[in-house]
Every structure is written in C-alpha cells, then in structure tokens.
Coordinates of C-alpha atoms and ligand atoms in Angstrom, one line a residue:
M1 CA -12.9 12.6 -17.4
K2 CA -9.5 14.3 -17.4
R3 CA -8.2 12.0 -14.7
L4 CA -9.5 9.0 -16.7
F5 CA -7.7 10.3 -19.8
L6 CA -4.6 10.9 -17.8
I7 CA -4.7 7.4 -16.2
T8 CA -5.3 5.9 -19.6
S9 CA -2.4 7.7 -21.2
I10 CA -0.1 6.8 -18.3
M11 CA -1.2 3.2 -18.5
L12 CA -0.6 3.1 -22.2
S13 CA 2.7 4.8 -22.1
A14 CA 3.9 2.9 -19.0
C15 CA 2.7 -0.5 -19.9
V16 CA 4.3 -2.0 -23.0
T17 CA 2.5 -5.3 -22.6
C18 CA -1.1 -4.0 -22.0
H19 CA -3.5 -6.8 -22.9
Q20 CA -6.2 -4.4 -24.0
T21 CA -6.3 -1.5 -26.4
Q22 CA -8.1 1.6 -25.2
A23 CA -11.1 0.7 -27.5
E24 CA -11.3 -2.8 -26.0
R25 CA -11.3 -1.6 -22.4
P26 CA -14.7 -1.8 -20.8
K27 CA -16.3 1.5 -20.0
P28 CA -16.2 2.2 -16.3
N29 CA -19.5 2.4 -14.4
Y30 CA -20.1 5.5 -12.2
D31 CA -23.8 5.0 -11.7
E32 CA -24.8 3.6 -8.2
T33 CA -28.0 2.3 -9.7
K34 CA -26.1 0.1 -12.1
I35 CA -24.0 -1.7 -9.5
P36 CA -24.6 -5.5 -9.9
K37 CA -26.3 -7.4 -7.1
Y38 CA -23.8 -9.1 -4.9
T39 CA -23.4 -10.9 -1.6
L40 CA -20.2 -10.5 0.2
P41 CA -18.4 -13.7 1.3
A42 CA -19.1 -14.3 5.0
L43 CA -16.3 -12.9 7.1
L44 CA -17.2 -14.8 10.3
K45 CA -18.0 -18.3 9.0
T46 CA -15.3 -20.9 8.5
S47 CA -14.9 -22.7 5.1
S48 CA -16.6 -25.7 6.8
G49 CA -19.6 -23.5 7.7
K50 CA -18.9 -23.0 11.4
K51 CA -19.9 -19.6 12.9
V52 CA -16.9 -17.7 14.2
D53 CA -18.1 -16.3 17.5
S54 CA -14.9 -16.2 19.5
A55 CA -11.5 -14.5 19.2
E56 CA -10.0 -17.9 19.4
L57 CA -11.8 -19.3 16.3
W58 CA -10.8 -16.1 14.5
W59 CA -7.1 -16.4 15.2
K60 CA -6.9 -20.2 14.9
V61 CA -9.2 -20.9 12.0
R62 CA -10.8 -18.1 10.1
R63 CA -7.9 -15.6 9.9
P64 CA -5.5 -18.1 8.5
E65 CA -8.1 -19.3 6.0
I66 CA -8.7 -15.7 4.7
L67 CA -5.0 -14.9 4.6
S68 CA -4.3 -18.0 2.6
L69 CA -7.1 -17.1 0.1
F70 CA -5.6 -13.7 -0.4
E71 CA -2.2 -15.3 -0.9
S72 CA -3.3 -17.9 -3.5
E73 CA -6.0 -16.0 -5.3
V74 CA -5.2 -12.3 -5.2
Y75 CA -1.6 -11.1 -4.4
G76 CA 0.4 -14.4 -4.5
K77 CA 2.4 -16.1 -1.8
S78 CA 5.7 -14.4 -0.8
P79 CA 8.9 -16.1 0.3
A80 CA 10.0 -16.3 4.0
P81 CA 12.3 -13.5 5.2
P82 CA 15.9 -14.0 4.0
K83 CA 18.3 -15.2 6.6
N84 CA 21.4 -13.2 5.9
M85 CA 20.4 -9.7 5.1
L86 CA 23.0 -7.0 5.3
F87 CA 22.2 -3.5 6.5
E88 CA 24.6 -0.7 5.8
V89 CA 24.2 2.9 7.0
T90 CA 25.5 4.9 4.0
S91 CA 25.0 8.4 5.4
Q92 CA 24.0 10.2 8.6
K93 CA 23.5 13.8 9.3
N94 CA 22.2 15.0 12.7
D95 CA 21.2 18.5 11.6
A96 CA 19.4 18.0 8.4
L97 CA 16.4 20.1 7.2
N98 CA 17.8 23.2 9.0
G99 CA 18.5 21.4 12.2
K100 CA 15.1 19.8 12.5
A101 CA 16.0 16.3 11.6
I102 CA 18.4 13.4 11.8
R103 CA 18.7 12.0 8.3
K104 CA 20.0 8.6 7.7
E105 CA 20.3 6.5 4.5
V106 CA 20.5 2.8 4.9
S107 CA 21.0 0.1 2.2
V108 CA 19.4 -3.3 2.7
Y109 CA 21.0 -6.0 0.7
F110 CA 18.5 -8.8 0.5
T111 CA 20.9 -11.6 -0.1
G112 CA 23.6 -10.3 2.3
K113 CA 25.8 -9.7 -0.7
K114 CA 26.6 -6.3 -2.2
T115 CA 26.3 -7.8 -5.7
G116 CA 22.6 -8.7 -5.2
P117 CA 19.5 -6.4 -5.3
R118 CA 19.2 -3.8 -2.5
M119 CA 16.7 -1.2 -1.4
D120 CA 17.7 2.1 0.1
L121 CA 15.9 3.5 3.1
L122 CA 15.7 7.2 3.7
I123 CA 15.0 7.9 7.3
Y124 CA 14.1 11.2 8.9
L125 CA 13.8 11.4 12.7
P126 CA 13.1 14.5 14.9
A127 CA 16.5 15.9 15.9
K128 CA 15.4 16.6 19.4
A129 CA 14.0 13.2 20.2
T130 CA 15.4 11.8 23.4
K131 CA 14.0 8.3 23.1
P132 CA 13.1 5.9 20.2
V133 CA 10.5 7.5 18.0
P134 CA 7.4 6.0 16.3
V135 CA 7.6 6.3 12.5
F136 CA 5.5 6.3 9.4
M137 CA 6.9 4.0 6.7
G138 CA 5.9 4.4 3.0
L139 CA 6.9 3.4 -0.5
N140 CA 7.2 6.2 -3.1
F141 CA 6.8 6.2 -6.9
Y142 CA 9.9 8.1 -8.1
G143 CA 12.8 7.7 -5.7
N144 CA 13.6 8.9 -2.2
H145 CA 15.1 12.1 -3.5
T146 CA 11.6 13.2 -4.7
I147 CA 10.1 13.2 -1.2
A148 CA 11.9 16.2 0.2
N149 CA 13.7 19.4 -0.9
D150 CA 16.9 18.1 0.5
P151 CA 19.8 18.2 -2.0
E152 CA 21.9 15.7 0.0
I153 CA 19.6 12.7 -0.5
K154 CA 21.2 10.2 -2.8
L155 CA 19.7 10.5 -6.3
S156 CA 18.3 7.1 -7.3
T157 CA 19.9 5.5 -10.4
Q158 CA 17.1 2.9 -10.8
W159 CA 14.6 2.5 -13.6
M160 CA 11.6 4.9 -13.2
R161 CA 8.4 5.1 -15.1
A162 CA 8.3 7.9 -17.7
N163 CA 7.1 11.2 -16.2
K164 CA 8.3 14.6 -17.4
D165 CA 6.9 16.5 -14.4
K166 CA 9.0 14.4 -12.1
G167 CA 12.2 15.1 -14.2
I168 CA 12.5 11.5 -15.5
V169 CA 14.6 11.3 -18.7
N170 CA 15.1 8.0 -20.4
N171 CA 13.5 6.2 -17.4
R172 CA 16.1 7.7 -15.0
A173 CA 15.9 10.4 -12.4
T174 CA 17.7 13.7 -13.0
E175 CA 18.5 16.6 -10.7
K176 CA 15.1 18.1 -11.7
S177 CA 13.5 15.1 -9.9
R178 CA 14.6 16.4 -6.5
G179 CA 11.7 17.3 -4.3
A180 CA 9.2 16.6 -7.1
S181 CA 6.8 14.7 -4.8
A182 CA 7.5 16.7 -1.7
S183 CA 3.9 18.0 -1.5
R184 CA 2.8 14.4 -0.8
W185 CA 5.0 14.0 2.3
A186 CA 4.3 16.4 5.1
I187 CA 7.7 15.9 6.6
E188 CA 7.8 19.1 8.7
Q189 CA 4.5 18.3 10.3
I190 CA 5.5 14.6 10.8
L191 CA 8.7 15.7 12.6
D192 CA 7.0 18.5 14.6
R193 CA 4.5 16.0 15.9
G194 CA 7.4 13.7 17.2
Y195 CA 7.3 11.1 14.4
G196 CA 9.9 9.9 12.0
L197 CA 9.5 8.9 8.4
V198 CA 11.0 6.0 6.5
A199 CA 10.9 6.2 2.7
I200 CA 11.7 3.6 0.1
Y201 CA 11.5 3.7 -3.7
C202 CA 9.2 0.8 -4.7
G203 CA 11.3 0.2 -7.9
D204 CA 14.2 -0.8 -5.7
I205 CA 12.2 -3.9 -4.8
D206 CA 10.6 -4.4 -8.1
P207 CA 10.4 -2.0 -11.0
D208 CA 6.8 -1.2 -11.9
Y209 CA 6.4 -2.8 -15.4
D210 CA 5.6 -6.2 -16.7
D211 CA 8.9 -7.9 -17.7
G212 CA 7.9 -11.5 -16.8
F213 CA 9.5 -11.0 -13.3
Q214 CA 13.0 -11.0 -14.6
N215 CA 14.2 -8.0 -12.5
G216 CA 13.7 -6.9 -8.9
V217 CA 13.6 -9.5 -6.1
H218 CA 11.5 -12.1 -7.9
P219 CA 14.3 -14.1 -9.6
L220 CA 16.0 -14.6 -6.2
Y221 CA 13.2 -16.8 -5.1
N222 CA 11.9 -18.8 -8.1
Q223 CA 11.3 -22.4 -7.4
A224 CA 14.0 -24.7 -8.7
G225 CA 13.9 -25.0 -12.5
K226 CA 11.3 -22.2 -12.9
S227 CA 11.9 -18.8 -14.4
K228 CA 8.9 -17.0 -13.0
P229 CA 6.5 -17.2 -10.1
A230 CA 3.7 -19.9 -10.2
P231 CA 0.1 -18.7 -10.6
D232 CA -0.3 -18.6 -6.8
E233 CA 3.0 -16.9 -6.1
W234 CA 3.8 -13.2 -5.6
G235 CA 3.2 -10.5 -8.1
T236 CA 4.7 -7.0 -7.8
I237 CA 2.3 -5.7 -5.1
A238 CA 3.3 -8.7 -2.9
A239 CA 7.0 -8.1 -3.6
W240 CA 6.6 -4.4 -2.6
A241 CA 4.8 -5.5 0.6
W242 CA 7.5 -8.0 1.3
G243 CA 10.1 -5.2 0.9
L244 CA 8.2 -3.2 3.5
S245 CA 8.5 -6.1 6.0
R246 CA 12.3 -6.2 5.2
A247 CA 12.5 -2.5 6.0
L248 CA 10.8 -3.3 9.3
D249 CA 13.4 -6.1 9.9
Y250 CA 16.0 -3.3 9.7
L251 CA 14.1 -1.0 12.0
E252 CA 14.1 -3.7 14.6
T253 CA 17.9 -3.2 14.8
D254 CA 17.8 0.6 14.9
A255 CA 17.8 1.9 18.5
Q256 CA 16.6 5.4 17.4
V257 CA 13.3 4.0 16.2
D258 CA 10.4 2.5 18.2
H259 CA 9.8 -0.5 16.0
E260 CA 6.7 -1.4 17.9
R261 CA 5.0 1.8 16.7
V262 CA 5.5 1.7 13.0
A263 CA 2.6 2.9 10.8
V264 CA 2.7 1.7 7.2
M265 CA 1.1 4.2 4.8
G266 CA 0.7 4.1 1.0
H267 CA -1.1 5.9 -1.8
S268 CA -2.9 4.3 -4.7
R269 CA -1.1 1.2 -6.0
L270 CA 1.2 1.7 -2.9
G271 CA -2.0 1.9 -0.7
K272 CA -3.0 -1.5 -2.0
T273 CA 0.5 -2.5 -1.0
S274 CA 0.4 -1.0 2.5
L275 CA -2.9 -2.9 3.2
W276 CA -1.4 -6.2 2.0
A277 CA 1.8 -5.6 4.1
G278 CA -0.2 -4.7 7.2
A279 CA -2.5 -7.7 6.7
Q280 CA 0.4 -10.2 6.6
D281 CA 2.9 -8.7 9.0
Q282 CA 1.4 -8.1 12.4
R283 CA 4.5 -6.1 13.5
F284 CA 3.0 -3.1 11.6
A285 CA 1.2 -1.4 14.5
L286 CA -1.1 0.8 12.3
V287 CA -2.1 0.6 8.7
I288 CA -3.1 3.4 6.3
S289 CA -4.6 3.2 2.8
N290 CA -4.7 6.4 0.9
D291 CA -7.0 6.3 -2.3
S292 CA -6.1 2.6 -2.8
G293 CA -9.1 1.7 -4.9
C294 CA -9.4 -1.6 -6.9
G295 CA -7.3 -4.4 -5.4
G296 CA -6.9 -2.1 -2.3
A297 CA -9.7 -1.0 0.0
A298 CA -12.5 -0.9 -2.6
L299 CA -14.9 -3.8 -2.8
S300 CA -14.3 -5.7 -6.1
R301 CA -17.9 -6.9 -6.4
R302 CA -19.2 -3.3 -6.8
R303 CA -17.4 -3.0 -10.2
F304 CA -17.5 0.8 -9.8
G305 CA -14.8 2.7 -11.5
E306 CA -11.8 0.4 -12.0
T307 CA -12.6 -3.3 -12.3
L308 CA -10.6 -6.5 -12.2
N309 CA -10.9 -6.7 -15.9
V310 CA -9.2 -3.3 -16.4
I311 CA -6.6 -3.6 -13.6
N312 CA -5.4 -7.1 -14.6
N313 CA -5.1 -6.2 -18.2
A314 CA -3.4 -2.8 -17.6
F315 CA -1.1 -4.0 -14.9
P316 CA -0.7 -7.8 -15.4
H317 CA 2.3 -7.9 -13.0
W318 CA 0.6 -6.5 -9.9
F319 CA -1.4 -9.5 -8.8
C320 CA -0.8 -13.2 -9.0
D321 CA -1.9 -15.0 -12.2
N322 CA -4.8 -16.7 -10.3
F323 CA -6.5 -13.3 -9.9
N324 CA -7.3 -13.3 -13.6
K325 CA -9.8 -16.1 -13.0
Y326 CA -12.2 -13.6 -11.5
I327 CA -12.2 -11.1 -14.4
D328 CA -15.9 -10.3 -15.0
K329 CA -16.6 -13.0 -12.4
E330 CA -16.2 -11.1 -9.2
N331 CA -19.0 -13.0 -7.5
D332 CA -16.8 -16.2 -7.7
L333 CA -14.0 -14.6 -5.6
P334 CA -13.8 -16.4 -2.3
V335 CA -12.8 -13.1 -0.7
D336 CA -13.6 -9.4 -1.1
Q337 CA -11.6 -6.5 0.1
H338 CA -13.4 -6.0 3.4
M339 CA -11.7 -9.2 4.4
L340 CA -8.3 -7.6 3.7
V341 CA -9.1 -4.8 6.1
A342 CA -10.3 -7.4 8.7
L343 CA -6.9 -9.1 8.6
V344 CA -5.5 -5.9 10.2
A345 CA -7.7 -6.3 13.2
P346 CA -7.4 -5.5 16.1
R347 CA -4.7 -3.0 15.0
P348 CA -5.8 0.5 14.1
V349 CA -6.6 0.8 10.3
Y350 CA -7.4 4.0 8.4
V351 CA -8.8 4.2 4.9
A352 CA -9.0 7.5 3.0
S353 CA -10.8 8.5 -0.2
A354 CA -11.2 11.7 -2.3
V355 CA -14.4 13.0 -3.8
E356 CA -13.0 13.3 -7.3
D357 CA -11.3 9.9 -7.2
R358 CA -14.3 8.0 -8.6
W359 CA -11.9 5.6 -10.4
A360 CA -11.0 4.2 -6.9
D361 CA -14.6 4.0 -5.8
P362 CA -14.8 6.0 -2.5
K363 CA -18.0 4.3 -1.4
G364 CA -16.5 0.9 -2.0
E365 CA -13.5 1.9 0.1
F366 CA -15.9 3.0 2.9
L367 CA -17.9 -0.2 2.7
S368 CA -14.8 -2.4 3.2
V369 CA -14.2 -0.7 6.5
L370 CA -17.8 -1.0 7.5
H371 CA -18.0 -4.6 6.6
A372 CA -14.7 -5.4 8.4
E373 CA -16.0 -4.0 11.7
P374 CA -17.5 -7.3 13.0
V375 CA -14.0 -8.6 13.4
Y376 CA -12.8 -5.5 15.2
K377 CA -15.8 -5.9 17.6
L378 CA -15.2 -9.6 18.0
L379 CA -11.7 -8.8 19.1
G380 CA -13.0 -6.4 21.7
T381 CA -12.2 -3.0 20.1
S382 CA -14.5 0.0 19.6
G383 CA -14.6 -0.8 15.9
F384 CA -15.8 1.8 13.4
G385 CA -18.9 3.3 15.0
A386 CA -20.3 4.6 11.7
K387 CA -23.1 3.1 9.6
Q388 CA -23.1 5.6 6.7
M389 CA -20.6 7.3 4.7
P390 CA -19.5 10.5 6.6
K391 CA -19.9 13.9 4.9
V392 CA -16.9 15.3 3.0
N393 CA -14.0 16.4 5.3
Q394 CA -15.6 14.9 8.4
P395 CA -13.3 12.1 9.4
I396 CA -14.3 9.1 11.6
K397 CA -11.6 8.1 14.0
Q398 CA -12.3 5.1 16.2
R399 CA -10.2 2.0 16.2
M400 CA -11.0 2.1 12.5
G401 CA -10.8 5.4 10.6
Y402 CA -12.1 6.8 7.4
H403 CA -12.4 10.1 5.6
I404 CA -13.5 11.3 2.2
R405 CA -11.9 14.7 1.5
T406 CA -12.5 17.2 -1.3
G407 CA -10.3 17.1 -4.3
K408 CA -8.5 14.6 -6.4
H409 CA -6.5 11.3 -6.3
N410 CA -3.5 12.5 -4.3
V411 CA -1.9 12.7 -0.9
T412 CA -2.5 16.1 0.7
D413 CA -1.6 17.8 4.0
Y414 CA -5.2 17.3 5.0
D415 CA -4.7 13.5 4.7
W416 CA -1.5 13.7 6.8
Q417 CA -3.3 15.8 9.4
Q418 CA -5.8 12.9 9.9
Y419 CA -3.1 10.2 9.9
L420 CA -1.1 12.1 12.5
D421 CA -4.1 12.7 14.7
F422 CA -5.1 9.0 14.3
A423 CA -1.5 7.9 15.2
D424 CA -1.5 10.2 18.3
Q425 CA -4.8 8.6 19.4
H426 CA -3.5 5.1 19.2
F427 CA 0.3 5.4 19.9
Q428 CA 0.3 7.9 22.8
G429 CA 0.8 6.1 26.0
S430 CA 0.8 2.7 24.4
Ligands
LIG501 C1 -3.9 3.6 -12.0 C2 -4.5 2.3 -11.6 C3 -4.9 2.3 -10.1 C4 -3.8 2.7 -9.3 C5 -3.3 4.1 -9.7 C6 -2.0 4.5 -9.0 O1 -4.9 4.6 -11.9 O2 -5.6 2.0 -12.5 O3 -5.3 1.0 -9.7 O4 -4.2 2.8 -7.9 O5 -2.9 4.0 -11.1 O6 -1.3 3.8 -8.4 O7 -1.7 5.7 -9.2

C-alpha cells in the first residue's frame, strides 16, 4: 500500500500532463482468481498461419514479424544509427576508487556536432585488467554522479525528476546527489569479478516527462514537416534503448572493452528499456530485466498490478501512441511480453522480480520467461528448465534465468550477485 501511495505521489508530482486523476485511476487487481481469461498470441506461428518449426523460419519470418509488431504497436520505430557521431574522452584516471578502477568519462555527440544533444558515459574498468573486459551497461535515473561515491565524477547539469532524497533541487542535481543511488550499483563486486560498468543518465537521451517530444533526441529525427513522432514512431523508452545502442557503438571503438560481451541491465522503467534494447540490437550479448513490470517482462493480458490503462495515462510519453489502442483491450494486442523475451533468443536473458513488488506482477514476469522458452529450445539452447515459479531466493540459471527475491522494488546486492554469476556462466570461455 505504501509503495502504491509512493508511486502515485511520484506519478502525480512528476507528471504534469497525467491524463487521469487519482480518483479516476482503475483500482489495481492483486487477486489471482480475478485475472481475466486470456490466450497468449502464438509465438511459433507466422501471421499467415504457418507453424514455425525450424530456426530458419524463426530468423527469416517470425522474428522479423514480431519485432515489427513491437515497433509499430508498443514502443515505436526508432531511427537508424546516426552516421557521424563524435566520441570525446573527457576524463581518464587509472587509479580511481582507491586504485581499484580505471575511470573514464566519454561524451557521445549524436549529430557529430558539439552544439547538438549528447550523452555522457561513465565507465569503470578493473584497474588490473590485462585484456579487454566484458562490461555491464545500464541507464540510471538521476545522473552518473549518483551511482558511486566518487567525488570526481562530473555532476550532471541536466533536468532531473523532483526527488529530495536524491538531492534534486529545482529539477537539477546538487552536490548532495553524489552517490545517492550507489546502493543500486555493486561496483566493487563488479570490478572484483573482472567486469566493467558503463553508466548513462537516461535524461541525457530524453528527459523523463511528457513535453510532446520537444527535447532530447526526438526532434533530431522528426519526419520532414512534422513536429513530433508519428503514432508508430518511438516514444521515450525506445529513445532510451536507442541511446544504449549508441553507447555500444562507442564501445566498439574502445580497445579496453570486450564489446562482444556486453550485458545490458536495467531496473523498472529502465528494465523495460534494457529488454527493448536487447530485443532489437543483437550485439548485446546478455540481457537483464530487474523488476521491469508492465511494458517490460510482465504479461499485459494478466492485468495484475499496473495495467496498460494506468501506465499509458500516467506516462503518455513512454510508449508509441498506437499502444493506447489496447487500453482495456489487452486481448487485442498482437503481441504479449513473452514475445519480447523471445526476441532475445538464443542470447542469455535474465528476469528478476521482488516479492513486495506486486505492482510489477512477479508472476507475470516469470510467465514471460516460461512462455518464451520454446524459441530458446528451437534455437538449440537449454532454455529455462523450470515449469513453476521457483521459491523465493532460489534463482534459476540456465540459458534463461529468473529469480524472485525477498524485499521491495529495488536493485540490491543479491540481484547483482545473481547477474554476476549468470554472466560468469555464459561469458567465461566464450
Ligand atoms: C512506476 C511505473 C512503473 C515503473 C516504475 C519505475 O511505478 O508505474 O511502470 O516501472 O515507476 O520505473 O520506477
């Protein structure tokens, strides 16, 4: 209840253009017996009704069909990679974090011009690495300076959502913001285990509020004569995912990073984003969704916790406008979120839930993994191996991974422990 109250107040304070008042918002269902009857769209049948029984049919026909449906109906189509991006290393220190890390900051100018929008990457690599290292890449909510207690990280000057606890004053970061989200990034463990971390503030790519797509990267790519994306073109989640791919473009030029072993990880709205990034861009070698919920790993048709009605009204900028067609009509959706997980196949995918995070529908998150498994099997992997939700704190780690841990909507050291083990399992020796 408290979390719901908190979410509600955050939504109301952060979202000036909410389409629903609190009183109008439908009451969330948390009762398994009240889940509407539904049939998931067939994963392994083409739109013309042909059974998909070979890897070839999956790659040539069904996968492109599903990808295109997610583009036009859910997240919106994103533009092709820009041609002339400019990468600038703005700082480098080889003995950061008491000698444990190499720390680099890199600006990515999307248009190749320093007058256009840019995103700043914060990169930590193990100082003692002798060869290119695999990395975790993740967007953050309040700026790169929040992810570590490291006073030398550049303090972001971008717009931020209001949040007193994170030291945000008048929608800008202050010195108090430094390290404010450090508990969510297990940097020491990541480095000790031989991995690097690449952090990006999501608001560098597109600030998280509904302004009709006037700021961030959207205006750079409007169709001629148009001032905002068309109903099947990218919303904010797609823009963030596009930004993650641009960060990967940079990593391909960085000799200290093993760009073939990049795990993309995100929490909550940014977990929806890591899934969409990993689904589209097959250069991401491993994909992690932490508590991503509605529009992420949770099945929309279950309508448990957050629904399309609530999310599209509270955050009208996250998805493409076509997604609104399915408000209270989830059964008409040509896809459901298990198909998003399936787009990651055969690459390792890990979905995590938390017991107290009912808003994100833990069971719906589990079911997406379960129902995506046939594609993983078709492509010759071990798949998931589970039929039922595991007990709390008992992770499943095959080619597909899942856990539900005790506690709240958050990213904890326990979550990272599982992601690091999972990455070891799939990256070592590959
Ligand atoms: C809200 C929203 C969720 C989202 C979460 C977050 O709770 O309703 O869909 O995942 O914010 O990003 O923290």
